[in-house]
């Protein structure tokens, strides 16, 4: 999605010495592909963007930062919750984070951070719930990440702290509701929910990509 957002309007790509704006797609591309916030939702009626925005990024640093966090968290969450619950956690935490940021009045937002924070929240719940030496070690480590994320959000401009907070809380709640493998094996309902999240994501992203390419070829902008 990031590459496509650059290719839709390559002439508008920003080349700058500001690392947070380097290789940034233009706003029109992001709107077409499903950026969310009060502007796309209220003015354009695009409620589905609370799903698609999770797969868009505002620059190469933004993308790499989220990829690094995802790579560090994903193996642990997969081992702890299983594949189907992992997909559910990631998808619903992203949706929840963007829903909270919409309610808070954030006008325009994108990025996988809300979903990644959901993985952090689920890991936080697991460590606290498990207890013992291993659980406490995980809880302390992830608590440090949460504190670092909070400080980062205060110091760096344009960070969607509402999305981060919403995703984090959603991850904790989903971790509690879904359970983890040591307490509850994945069952049929977990599989159905996981595949429903996959289907929803594919439909939304497929529609956004198809519309964007058609609109671009048709010279709509």
mmCIF file of C-alpha atoms in Angstrom:
data_model
loop_
_atom_site.group_PDB
_atom_site.id
_atom_site.type_symbol
_atom_site.label_atom_id
_atom_site.label_comp_id
_atom_site.label_asym_id
_atom_site.label_seq_id
_atom_site.Cartn_x
_atom_site.Cartn_y
_atom_site.Cartn_z
ATOM 1 C CA UNK A 1 0.000 0.000 0.000
ATOM 2 C CA UNK A 2 2.878 2.380 0.764
ATOM 3 C CA UNK A 3 4.473 1.791 -2.643
ATOM 4 C CA UNK A 4 1.113 2.223 -4.378
ATOM 5 C CA UNK A 5 0.518 5.487 -2.520
ATOM 6 C CA UNK A 6 3.809 6.755 -3.987
ATOM 7 C CA UNK A 7 3.090 5.499 -7.493
ATOM 8 C CA UNK A 8 -0.367 7.078 -7.772
ATOM 9 C CA UNK A 9 1.184 10.565 -7.945
ATOM 10 C CA UNK A 10 4.966 10.136 -8.257
ATOM 11 C CA UNK A 11 5.457 13.809 -9.071
ATOM 12 C CA UNK A 12 4.139 14.765 -5.647
ATOM 13 C CA UNK A 13 6.601 12.620 -3.661
ATOM 14 C CA UNK A 14 8.424 14.744 -1.112
ATOM 15 C CA UNK A 15 12.229 14.571 -1.087
ATOM 16 C CA UNK A 16 13.434 16.438 1.974
ATOM 17 C CA UNK A 17 16.120 16.482 4.647
ATOM 18 C CA UNK A 18 13.390 16.025 7.265
ATOM 19 C CA UNK A 19 13.531 12.258 7.979
ATOM 20 C CA UNK A 20 9.877 12.177 9.057
ATOM 21 C CA UNK A 21 8.762 13.603 5.699
ATOM 22 C CA UNK A 22 11.197 11.726 3.448
ATOM 23 C CA UNK A 23 9.488 9.847 0.596
ATOM 24 C CA UNK A 24 6.065 10.935 1.763
ATOM 25 C CA UNK A 25 3.061 10.303 -0.492
ATOM 26 C CA UNK A 26 0.811 13.264 -1.190
ATOM 27 C CA UNK A 27 -2.443 13.752 0.698
ATOM 28 C CA UNK A 28 -4.647 13.019 -2.314
ATOM 29 C CA UNK A 29 -3.133 9.558 -2.722
ATOM 30 C CA UNK A 30 -3.648 8.796 0.953
ATOM 31 C CA UNK A 31 -7.253 9.986 0.852
ATOM 32 C CA UNK A 32 -7.944 7.813 -2.195
ATOM 33 C CA UNK A 33 -6.397 4.727 -0.611
ATOM 34 C CA UNK A 34 -8.245 5.106 2.667
ATOM 35 C CA UNK A 35 -6.731 7.523 5.181
ATOM 36 C CA UNK A 36 -9.149 8.049 8.058
ATOM 37 C CA UNK A 37 -10.147 10.775 10.518
ATOM 38 C CA UNK A 38 -13.007 13.215 10.846
ATOM 39 C CA UNK A 39 -12.448 14.630 7.345
ATOM 40 C CA UNK A 40 -12.738 11.328 5.418
ATOM 41 C CA UNK A 41 -15.456 9.953 7.710
ATOM 42 C CA UNK A 42 -17.690 12.983 8.282
ATOM 43 C CA UNK A 43 -17.229 14.874 5.030
ATOM 44 C CA UNK A 44 -16.896 11.908 2.680
ATOM 45 C CA UNK A 45 -18.816 9.184 4.514
ATOM 46 C CA UNK A 46 -15.870 6.791 4.430
ATOM 47 C CA UNK A 47 -16.403 4.725 7.570
ATOM 48 C CA UNK A 48 -14.451 1.852 6.061
ATOM 49 C CA UNK A 49 -11.256 3.894 6.348
ATOM 50 C CA UNK A 50 -10.882 2.843 10.005
ATOM 51 C CA UNK A 51 -9.777 -0.465 8.467
ATOM 52 C CA UNK A 52 -7.721 0.717 5.495
ATOM 53 C CA UNK A 53 -5.778 3.458 7.318
ATOM 54 C CA UNK A 54 -3.934 0.759 9.236
ATOM 55 C CA UNK A 55 -2.077 -0.185 6.036
ATOM 56 C CA UNK A 56 -1.012 3.301 4.934
ATOM 57 C CA UNK A 57 2.075 5.256 6.001
ATOM 58 C CA UNK A 58 3.166 8.850 5.694
ATOM 59 C CA UNK A 59 6.828 8.261 4.873
ATOM 60 C CA UNK A 60 9.658 5.746 4.819
ATOM 61 C CA UNK A 61 10.638 6.384 8.468
ATOM 62 C CA UNK A 62 7.025 5.953 9.559
ATOM 63 C CA UNK A 63 6.852 2.632 7.711
ATOM 64 C CA UNK A 64 10.203 1.313 8.961
ATOM 65 C CA UNK A 65 9.446 2.241 12.562
ATOM 66 C CA UNK A 66 6.166 0.307 12.523
ATOM 67 C CA UNK A 67 7.737 -2.634 10.689
ATOM 68 C CA UNK A 68 10.502 -2.866 13.295
ATOM 69 C CA UNK A 69 7.992 -2.829 16.153
ATOM 70 C CA UNK A 70 5.802 -5.398 14.388
ATOM 71 C CA UNK A 71 8.746 -7.699 13.746
ATOM 72 C CA UNK A 72 9.716 -7.608 17.402
ATOM 73 C CA UNK A 73 6.196 -8.214 18.727
ATOM 74 C CA UNK A 74 4.630 -10.547 16.170
ATOM 75 C CA UNK A 75 6.573 -13.767 16.991
ATOM 76 C CA UNK A 76 5.768 -13.470 20.703
ATOM 77 C CA UNK A 77 2.075 -12.744 20.133
ATOM 78 C CA UNK A 78 1.824 -15.603 17.619
ATOM 79 C CA UNK A 79 3.350 -18.053 20.110
ATOM 80 C CA UNK A 80 1.143 -16.759 22.894
ATOM 81 C CA UNK A 81 -2.241 -16.443 21.197
ATOM 82 C CA UNK A 82 -2.042 -18.475 17.969
ATOM 83 C CA UNK A 83 -2.508 -17.347 14.374
ATOM 84 C CA UNK A 84 -6.262 -16.709 14.337
ATOM 85 C CA UNK A 85 -6.302 -14.700 17.547
ATOM 86 C CA UNK A 86 -3.233 -12.802 16.361
ATOM 87 C CA UNK A 87 -5.091 -11.689 13.223
ATOM 88 C CA UNK A 88 -8.119 -10.706 15.300
ATOM 89 C CA UNK A 89 -6.004 -8.764 17.788
ATOM 90 C CA UNK A 90 -4.168 -6.878 15.075
ATOM 91 C CA UNK A 91 -7.249 -6.039 13.013
ATOM 92 C CA UNK A 92 -9.648 -5.069 15.788
ATOM 93 C CA UNK A 93 -7.028 -3.107 17.743
ATOM 94 C CA UNK A 94 -6.296 -1.042 14.646
ATOM 95 C CA UNK A 95 -10.000 -0.393 14.110
ATOM 96 C CA UNK A 96 -10.493 0.514 17.772
ATOM 97 C CA UNK A 97 -7.531 2.889 17.783
ATOM 98 C CA UNK A 98 -8.777 4.782 14.750
ATOM 99 C CA UNK A 99 -12.320 4.836 16.117
ATOM 100 C CA UNK A 100 -11.075 6.429 19.348
ATOM 101 C CA UNK A 101 -9.001 8.978 17.428
ATOM 102 C CA UNK A 102 -12.055 9.794 15.294
ATOM 103 C CA UNK A 103 -14.145 10.385 18.422
ATOM 104 C CA UNK A 104 -11.332 12.590 19.748
ATOM 105 C CA UNK A 105 -11.585 14.763 16.632
ATOM 106 C CA UNK A 106 -8.373 13.772 14.849
ATOM 107 C CA UNK A 107 -8.861 15.109 11.322
ATOM 108 C CA UNK A 108 -6.477 12.969 9.288
ATOM 109 C CA UNK A 109 -4.515 9.904 10.356
ATOM 110 C CA UNK A 110 -2.833 6.766 9.015
ATOM 111 C CA UNK A 111 -0.395 4.067 10.107
ATOM 112 C CA UNK A 112 -0.128 0.656 11.730
ATOM 113 C CA UNK A 113 0.724 2.090 15.147
ATOM 114 C CA UNK A 114 -2.739 1.530 16.631
ATOM 115 C CA UNK A 115 -2.669 -2.150 15.658
ATOM 116 C CA UNK A 116 0.920 -2.525 16.892
ATOM 117 C CA UNK A 117 -0.121 -0.957 20.194
ATOM 118 C CA UNK A 118 -2.877 -3.570 20.317
ATOM 119 C CA UNK A 119 -0.210 -6.276 20.152
ATOM 120 C CA UNK A 120 1.618 -4.498 22.973
ATOM 121 C CA UNK A 121 -1.594 -4.426 25.015
ATOM 122 C CA UNK A 122 -2.254 -8.134 24.461
ATOM 123 C CA UNK A 123 1.326 -8.946 25.493
ATOM 124 C CA UNK A 124 0.971 -6.725 28.551
ATOM 125 C CA UNK A 125 -2.177 -8.605 29.563
ATOM 126 C CA UNK A 126 -0.496 -11.965 29.011
ATOM 127 C CA UNK A 127 2.489 -11.104 31.192
ATOM 128 C CA UNK A 128 0.319 -9.807 34.031
ATOM 129 C CA UNK A 129 -2.160 -12.677 33.792
ATOM 130 C CA UNK A 130 0.460 -15.411 33.655
ATOM 131 C CA UNK A 131 2.501 -14.186 36.592
ATOM 132 C CA UNK A 132 5.587 -16.247 37.595
ATOM 133 C CA UNK A 133 9.106 -15.193 36.651
ATOM 134 C CA UNK A 134 8.590 -15.376 32.893
ATOM 135 C CA UNK A 135 5.299 -13.496 32.940
ATOM 136 C CA UNK A 136 6.648 -10.770 35.194
ATOM 137 C CA UNK A 137 9.707 -10.336 32.959
ATOM 138 C CA UNK A 138 7.472 -9.869 29.913
ATOM 139 C CA UNK A 139 5.197 -7.489 31.805
ATOM 140 C CA UNK A 140 8.107 -5.313 32.944
ATOM 141 C CA UNK A 141 9.682 -5.234 29.491
ATOM 142 C CA UNK A 142 6.439 -4.313 27.734
ATOM 143 C CA UNK A 143 5.613 -1.732 30.409
ATOM 144 C CA UNK A 144 8.901 -0.067 29.483
ATOM 145 C CA UNK A 145 7.791 0.017 25.849
ATOM 146 C CA UNK A 146 4.517 1.648 26.858
ATOM 147 C CA UNK A 147 6.353 4.322 28.823
ATOM 148 C CA UNK A 148 8.729 4.927 25.915
ATOM 149 C CA UNK A 149 5.791 5.172 23.526
ATOM 150 C CA UNK A 150 4.110 7.693 25.810
ATOM 151 C CA UNK A 151 7.229 9.877 26.001
ATOM 152 C CA UNK A 152 7.754 9.570 22.232
ATOM 153 C CA UNK A 153 4.189 10.728 21.659
ATOM 154 C CA UNK A 154 4.734 13.799 23.812
ATOM 155 C CA UNK A 155 7.999 14.819 22.166
ATOM 156 C CA UNK A 156 7.339 14.130 18.480
ATOM 157 C CA UNK A 157 4.742 16.248 16.660
ATOM 158 C CA UNK A 158 1.894 14.778 14.596
ATOM 159 C CA UNK A 159 1.766 11.556 16.615
ATOM 160 C CA UNK A 160 -1.749 10.144 16.997
ATOM 161 C CA UNK A 161 -1.679 9.471 20.727
ATOM 162 C CA UNK A 162 -5.432 8.811 20.738
ATOM 163 C CA UNK A 163 -4.907 6.017 18.235
ATOM 164 C CA UNK A 164 -2.044 4.572 20.263
ATOM 165 C CA UNK A 165 -4.045 4.659 23.476
ATOM 166 C CA UNK A 166 -7.157 3.216 21.870
ATOM 167 C CA UNK A 167 -5.194 0.386 20.281
ATOM 168 C CA UNK A 168 -3.386 -0.374 23.545
ATOM 169 C CA UNK A 169 -6.585 -0.588 25.592
ATOM 170 C CA UNK A 170 -8.277 -2.652 22.873
ATOM 171 C CA UNK A 171 -5.352 -5.087 22.897
ATOM 172 C CA UNK A 172 -5.623 -5.543 26.660
ATOM 173 C CA UNK A 173 -9.388 -6.124 26.490
ATOM 174 C CA UNK A 174 -9.117 -8.485 23.528
ATOM 175 C CA UNK A 175 -6.351 -10.421 25.254
ATOM 176 C CA UNK A 176 -8.707 -10.920 28.188
ATOM 177 C CA UNK A 177 -11.742 -11.799 26.047
ATOM 178 C CA UNK A 178 -9.981 -14.094 23.576
ATOM 179 C CA UNK A 179 -7.647 -15.766 26.039
ATOM 180 C CA UNK A 180 -4.193 -17.148 25.254
ATOM 181 C CA UNK A 181 -3.008 -20.630 24.335
ATOM 182 C CA UNK A 182 -1.815 -21.653 27.801
ATOM 183 C CA UNK A 183 -5.340 -21.131 29.153
ATOM 184 C CA UNK A 184 -7.519 -21.779 26.114
ATOM 185 C CA UNK A 185 -6.678 -23.490 22.842
ATOM 186 C CA UNK A 186 -7.891 -21.884 19.634
ATOM 187 C CA UNK A 187 -11.420 -23.065 18.905
ATOM 188 C CA UNK A 188 -13.872 -22.766 16.030
ATOM 189 C CA UNK A 189 -15.089 -19.307 17.077
ATOM 190 C CA UNK A 190 -11.513 -18.006 17.137
ATOM 191 C CA UNK A 191 -11.002 -19.313 13.605
ATOM 192 C CA UNK A 192 -14.254 -17.800 12.328
ATOM 193 C CA UNK A 193 -13.414 -14.417 13.860
ATOM 194 C CA UNK A 194 -9.884 -14.492 12.474
ATOM 195 C CA UNK A 195 -11.026 -15.314 8.950
ATOM 196 C CA UNK A 196 -13.769 -12.689 9.173
ATOM 197 C CA UNK A 197 -11.076 -10.101 9.933
ATOM 198 C CA UNK A 198 -9.028 -11.292 6.956
ATOM 199 C CA UNK A 199 -12.068 -11.121 4.668
ATOM 200 C CA UNK A 200 -13.015 -7.650 5.898
ATOM 201 C CA UNK A 201 -9.475 -6.382 5.337
ATOM 202 C CA UNK A 202 -9.231 -7.867 1.849
ATOM 203 C CA UNK A 203 -12.592 -6.413 0.798
ATOM 204 C CA UNK A 204 -11.745 -2.942 2.105
ATOM 205 C CA UNK A 205 -8.209 -2.845 0.703
ATOM 206 C CA UNK A 206 -9.269 -4.382 -2.594
ATOM 207 C CA UNK A 207 -12.022 -1.805 -2.984
ATOM 208 C CA UNK A 208 -9.711 1.064 -2.050
ATOM 209 C CA UNK A 209 -7.003 -0.049 -4.480
ATOM 210 C CA UNK A 210 -9.444 -0.670 -7.316
ATOM 211 C CA UNK A 211 -11.163 2.678 -6.849
ATOM 212 C CA UNK A 212 -7.857 4.553 -6.563
ATOM 213 C CA UNK A 213 -6.356 3.046 -9.710
ATOM 214 C CA UNK A 214 -9.587 3.579 -11.666
ATOM 215 C CA UNK A 215 -9.852 7.173 -10.449
ATOM 216 C CA UNK A 216 -6.226 7.861 -11.313
ATOM 217 C CA UNK A 217 -6.464 6.362 -14.798
ATOM 218 C CA UNK A 218 -9.714 8.204 -15.388
ATOM 219 C CA UNK A 219 -8.058 11.494 -14.501
ATOM 220 C CA UNK A 220 -10.368 12.176 -11.582
ATOM 221 C CA UNK A 221 -7.723 14.286 -9.895
#
